[in-house]
Amino acid sequence: DGGITQSPKYLFRKEGQNVTLSCEQNLNHDAMYWYRQDPGQGLRLIYYSQIVNDFQKGDIAEGYSVSREKKESFPLTVTSAQKNPTAFYLCASSTPRASKIAANTGELFFGEGSRLTVL
Amino acid sequence: GNSVTQMEGPVTLSEEAFLTINCTYTATGYPSLFWYVQYPGEGLQLLLKATKADDKGSNKGFEATYRKETTSFHLEKGSVQVSDSAVYFCALSHPNTGNQFYFGTGTSLTVIP
């Protein structure tokens, strides 16, 4: 079945360590996104990529890094520079809606999420 | 700029009650509008969507109508069930802004038997 797979589902990190969250999709989507979700808050965009080998910072990119070497994969690294990394991380993908293609609504498809806890 | 404002929660209803979660948006032109649902410990799932004015999205008994005149996309369900307990997010995307998604802060719904 097509979908988005995030791993690991749960991850514990000691302070000062970098960790990498995996996100793989087999939907043949061009665009991929990373969001952070904190309790009682909405989704905040960390990074996004519209095509391979290109990505842009979102609203809260500081302390995070990404790569997009393959269309299917968009890993997120939480670096030691991120001061408060404990959160629920969501990966998503979409085929962007083109203005002239009414049938393509460009909806986001989400993975199941990865919960990172800093000890 | 583009933004979404949705009703703050939490909302607690008895089973079979009527549900409305308000959502209004700010955007130029015709964005696509979405409702996503998040069950505990999971990612977001698309609940319903609408791409042009007066479109009605519907799924699993939920409905929302794209109202351009009031810039709204309120979520409704005539009779909620315990299994509808979740967090609901209103969102928009617009091709003129690179198809970026703008989410509301989410509304937590708890349905009690």
PDB file of N, CA and C in Angstrom, chain B residues 6-15 17-21 35 37-40 47 62 75-77 79-89 106-112:
ATOM      1  N   GLN B   6      -9.541  28.914  14.034  1.00  0.00           N
ATOM      2  CA  GLN B   6     -10.595  27.974  14.366  1.00  0.00           C
ATOM      3  C   GLN B   6     -10.947  28.056  15.837  1.00  0.00           C
ATOM      4  N   MET B   7     -12.122  27.588  16.124  1.00  0.00           N
ATOM      5  CA  MET B   7     -12.684  27.641  17.461  1.00  0.00           C
ATOM      6  C   MET B   7     -11.780  26.947  18.462  1.00  0.00           C
ATOM      7  N   GLU B   8     -11.567  27.608  19.569  1.00  0.00           N
ATOM      8  CA  GLU B   8     -10.731  26.995  20.584  1.00  0.00           C
ATOM      9  C   GLU B   8     -11.522  25.946  21.355  1.00  0.00           C
ATOM     10  N   GLY B   9     -10.808  24.953  21.819  1.00  0.00           N
ATOM     11  CA  GLY B   9     -11.470  23.946  22.638  1.00  0.00           C
ATOM     12  C   GLY B   9     -11.039  24.073  24.079  1.00  0.00           C
ATOM     13  N   PRO B  10     -11.118  22.985  24.793  1.00  0.00           N
ATOM     14  CA  PRO B  10     -11.684  21.718  24.338  1.00  0.00           C
ATOM     15  C   PRO B  10     -13.211  21.766  24.305  1.00  0.00           C
ATOM     16  N   VAL B  11     -13.770  20.883  23.461  1.00  0.00           N
ATOM     17  CA  VAL B  11     -15.209  20.745  23.343  1.00  0.00           C
ATOM     18  C   VAL B  11     -15.600  19.369  23.896  1.00  0.00           C
ATOM     19  N   THR B  12     -16.581  19.353  24.751  1.00  0.00           N
ATOM     20  CA  THR B  12     -17.079  18.106  25.316  1.00  0.00           C
ATOM     21  C   THR B  12     -18.571  17.998  25.004  1.00  0.00           C
ATOM     22  N   LEU B  13     -18.953  16.891  24.372  1.00  0.00           N
ATOM     23  CA  LEU B  13     -20.350  16.679  24.001  1.00  0.00           C
ATOM     24  C   LEU B  13     -20.806  15.300  24.446  1.00  0.00           C
ATOM     25  N   SER B  14     -22.085  15.180  24.631  1.00  0.00           N
ATOM     26  CA  SER B  14     -22.668  13.859  24.888  1.00  0.00           C
ATOM     27  C   SER B  14     -22.899  13.157  23.562  1.00  0.00           C
ATOM     28  N   GLU B  15     -22.871  11.847  23.614  1.00  0.00           N
ATOM     29  CA  GLU B  15     -23.112  11.055  22.408  1.00  0.00           C
ATOM     30  C   GLU B  15     -24.442  11.458  21.776  1.00  0.00           C
ATOM     31  N   ALA B  17     -25.078  14.185  20.230  1.00  0.00           N
ATOM     32  CA  ALA B  17     -25.251  15.642  20.158  1.00  0.00           C
ATOM     33  C   ALA B  17     -24.790  16.158  18.801  1.00  0.00           C
ATOM     34  N   PHE B  18     -25.208  17.405  18.498  1.00  0.00           N
ATOM     35  CA  PHE B  18     -24.809  18.064  17.255  1.00  0.00           C
ATOM     36  C   PHE B  18     -23.481  18.779  17.463  1.00  0.00           C
ATOM     37  N   LEU B  19     -22.608  18.655  16.479  1.00  0.00           N
ATOM     38  CA  LEU B  19     -21.285  19.250  16.572  1.00  0.00           C
ATOM     39  C   LEU B  19     -21.120  20.363  15.537  1.00  0.00           C
ATOM     40  N   THR B  20     -20.580  21.484  15.983  1.00  0.00           N
ATOM     41  CA  THR B  20     -20.088  22.522  15.080  1.00  0.00           C
ATOM     42  C   THR B  20     -18.730  22.975  15.579  1.00  0.00           C
ATOM     43  N   ILE B  21     -17.750  22.985  14.695  1.00  0.00           N
ATOM     44  CA  ILE B  21     -16.448  23.581  14.996  1.00  0.00           C
ATOM     45  C   ILE B  21     -16.225  24.664  13.953  1.00  0.00           C
ATOM     46  N   TRP B  35     -10.308  19.839   6.315  1.00  0.00           N
ATOM     47  CA  TRP B  35     -10.401  19.452   7.719  1.00  0.00           C
ATOM     48  C   TRP B  35      -9.621  18.153   7.881  1.00  0.00           C
ATOM     49  N   VAL B  37      -8.201  15.244  10.889  1.00  0.00           N
ATOM     50  CA  VAL B  37      -8.489  14.718  12.214  1.00  0.00           C
ATOM     51  C   VAL B  37      -7.251  13.962  12.720  1.00  0.00           C
ATOM     52  N   GLN B  38      -6.988  14.136  14.007  1.00  0.00           N
ATOM     53  CA  GLN B  38      -5.842  13.460  14.632  1.00  0.00           C
ATOM     54  C   GLN B  38      -6.323  12.697  15.850  1.00  0.00           C
ATOM     55  N   TYR B  39      -6.179  11.371  15.801  1.00  0.00           N
ATOM     56  CA  TYR B  39      -6.492  10.533  16.954  1.00  0.00           C
ATOM     57  C   TYR B  39      -5.250  10.451  17.844  1.00  0.00           C
ATOM     58  N   PRO B  40      -5.414  10.170  19.117  1.00  0.00           N
ATOM     59  CA  PRO B  40      -4.281  10.191  20.057  1.00  0.00           C
ATOM     60  C   PRO B  40      -3.090   9.375  19.584  1.00  0.00           C
ATOM     61  N   LEU B  47      -9.974  14.478   6.598  1.00  0.00           N
ATOM     62  CA  LEU B  47     -11.377  14.166   6.871  1.00  0.00           C
ATOM     63  C   LEU B  47     -12.246  14.557   5.680  1.00  0.00           C
ATOM     64  N   PHE B  62     -19.525  13.796   8.658  1.00  0.00           N
ATOM     65  CA  PHE B  62     -19.086  15.173   8.819  1.00  0.00           C
ATOM     66  C   PHE B  62     -19.309  15.937   7.509  1.00  0.00           C
ATOM     67  N   LEU B  75     -17.076  23.000  10.391  1.00  0.00           N
ATOM     68  CA  LEU B  75     -17.273  21.544  10.410  1.00  0.00           C
ATOM     69  C   LEU B  75     -18.513  21.207  11.228  1.00  0.00           C
ATOM     70  N   GLU B  76     -19.365  20.312  10.684  1.00  0.00           N
ATOM     71  CA  GLU B  76     -20.589  19.932  11.373  1.00  0.00           C
ATOM     72  C   GLU B  76     -20.797  18.426  11.298  1.00  0.00           C
ATOM     73  N   LYS B  77     -21.456  17.915  12.350  1.00  0.00           N
ATOM     74  CA  LYS B  77     -21.915  16.528  12.337  1.00  0.00           C
ATOM     75  C   LYS B  77     -23.189  16.465  13.148  1.00  0.00           C
ATOM     76  N   SER B  79     -24.767  13.937  14.628  1.00  0.00           N
ATOM     77  CA  SER B  79     -24.871  13.055  15.793  1.00  0.00           C
ATOM     78  C   SER B  79     -23.488  12.435  16.051  1.00  0.00           C
ATOM     79  N   VAL B  80     -22.805  12.963  17.053  1.00  0.00           N
ATOM     80  CA  VAL B  80     -21.438  12.499  17.289  1.00  0.00           C
ATOM     81  C   VAL B  80     -21.426  11.188  18.073  1.00  0.00           C
ATOM     82  N   GLN B  81     -20.358  10.455  17.901  1.00  0.00           N
ATOM     83  CA  GLN B  81     -20.146   9.189  18.599  1.00  0.00           C
ATOM     84  C   GLN B  81     -18.878   9.279  19.435  1.00  0.00           C
ATOM     85  N   VAL B  82     -18.756   8.369  20.385  1.00  0.00           N
ATOM     86  CA  VAL B  82     -17.558   8.343  21.225  1.00  0.00           C
ATOM     87  C   VAL B  82     -16.302   8.221  20.368  1.00  0.00           C
ATOM     88  N   SER B  83     -16.394   7.477  19.287  1.00  0.00           N
ATOM     89  CA  SER B  83     -15.244   7.257  18.403  1.00  0.00           C
ATOM     90  C   SER B  83     -14.825   8.518  17.643  1.00  0.00           C
ATOM     91  N   ASP B  84     -15.614   9.576  17.694  1.00  0.00           N
ATOM     92  CA  ASP B  84     -15.247  10.852  17.058  1.00  0.00           C
ATOM     93  C   ASP B  84     -14.324  11.688  17.936  1.00  0.00           C
ATOM     94  N   SER B  85     -14.072  11.238  19.146  1.00  0.00           N
ATOM     95  CA  SER B  85     -13.176  11.962  20.047  1.00  0.00           C
ATOM     96  C   SER B  85     -11.785  12.038  19.422  1.00  0.00           C
ATOM     97  N   ALA B  86     -11.305  13.254  19.206  1.00  0.00           N
ATOM     98  CA  ALA B  86     -10.045  13.470  18.494  1.00  0.00           C
ATOM     99  C   ALA B  86      -9.771  14.973  18.477  1.00  0.00           C
ATOM    100  N   VAL B  87      -8.669  15.346  17.847  1.00  0.00           N
ATOM    101  CA  VAL B  87      -8.380  16.763  17.615  1.00  0.00           C
ATOM    102  C   VAL B  87      -8.624  17.053  16.138  1.00  0.00           C
ATOM    103  N   TYR B  88      -9.324  18.135  15.856  1.00  0.00           N
ATOM    104  CA  TYR B  88      -9.702  18.491  14.492  1.00  0.00           C
ATOM    105  C   TYR B  88      -8.972  19.773  14.090  1.00  0.00           C
ATOM    106  N   PHE B  89      -8.360  19.728  12.904  1.00  0.00           N
ATOM    107  CA  PHE B  89      -7.598  20.865  12.394  1.00  0.00           C
ATOM    108  C   PHE B  89      -8.209  21.361  11.093  1.00  0.00           C
ATOM    109  N   GLY B 106      -6.132  23.764  16.091  1.00  0.00           N
ATOM    110  CA  GLY B 106      -6.743  22.494  16.469  1.00  0.00           C
ATOM    111  C   GLY B 106      -7.805  22.655  17.537  1.00  0.00           C
ATOM    112  N   THR B 107      -8.827  21.835  17.459  1.00  0.00           N
ATOM    113  CA  THR B 107      -9.909  21.821  18.449  1.00  0.00           C
ATOM    114  C   THR B 107     -10.068  20.403  18.959  1.00  0.00           C
ATOM    115  N   SER B 108      -9.876  20.234  20.255  1.00  0.00           N
ATOM    116  CA  SER B 108     -10.003  18.914  20.862  1.00  0.00           C
ATOM    117  C   SER B 108     -11.467  18.614  21.163  1.00  0.00           C
ATOM    118  N   LEU B 109     -11.946  17.482  20.701  1.00  0.00           N
ATOM    119  CA  LEU B 109     -13.327  17.060  20.934  1.00  0.00           C
ATOM    120  C   LEU B 109     -13.339  15.783  21.767  1.00  0.00           C
ATOM    121  N   THR B 110     -14.102  15.798  22.825  1.00  0.00           N
ATOM    122  CA  THR B 110     -14.325  14.601  23.628  1.00  0.00           C
ATOM    123  C   THR B 110     -15.820  14.325  23.651  1.00  0.00           C
ATOM    124  N   VAL B 111     -16.182  13.105  23.266  1.00  0.00           N
ATOM    125  CA  VAL B 111     -17.582  12.705  23.285  1.00  0.00           C
ATOM    126  C   VAL B 111     -17.773  11.691  24.396  1.00  0.00           C
ATOM    127  N   ILE B 112     -18.700  11.987  25.286  1.00  0.00           N
ATOM    128  CA  ILE B 112     -18.932  11.105  26.427  1.00  0.00           C
ATOM    129  C   ILE B 112     -20.215  10.298  26.228  1.00  0.00           C
TER     130      ILE B 112
END
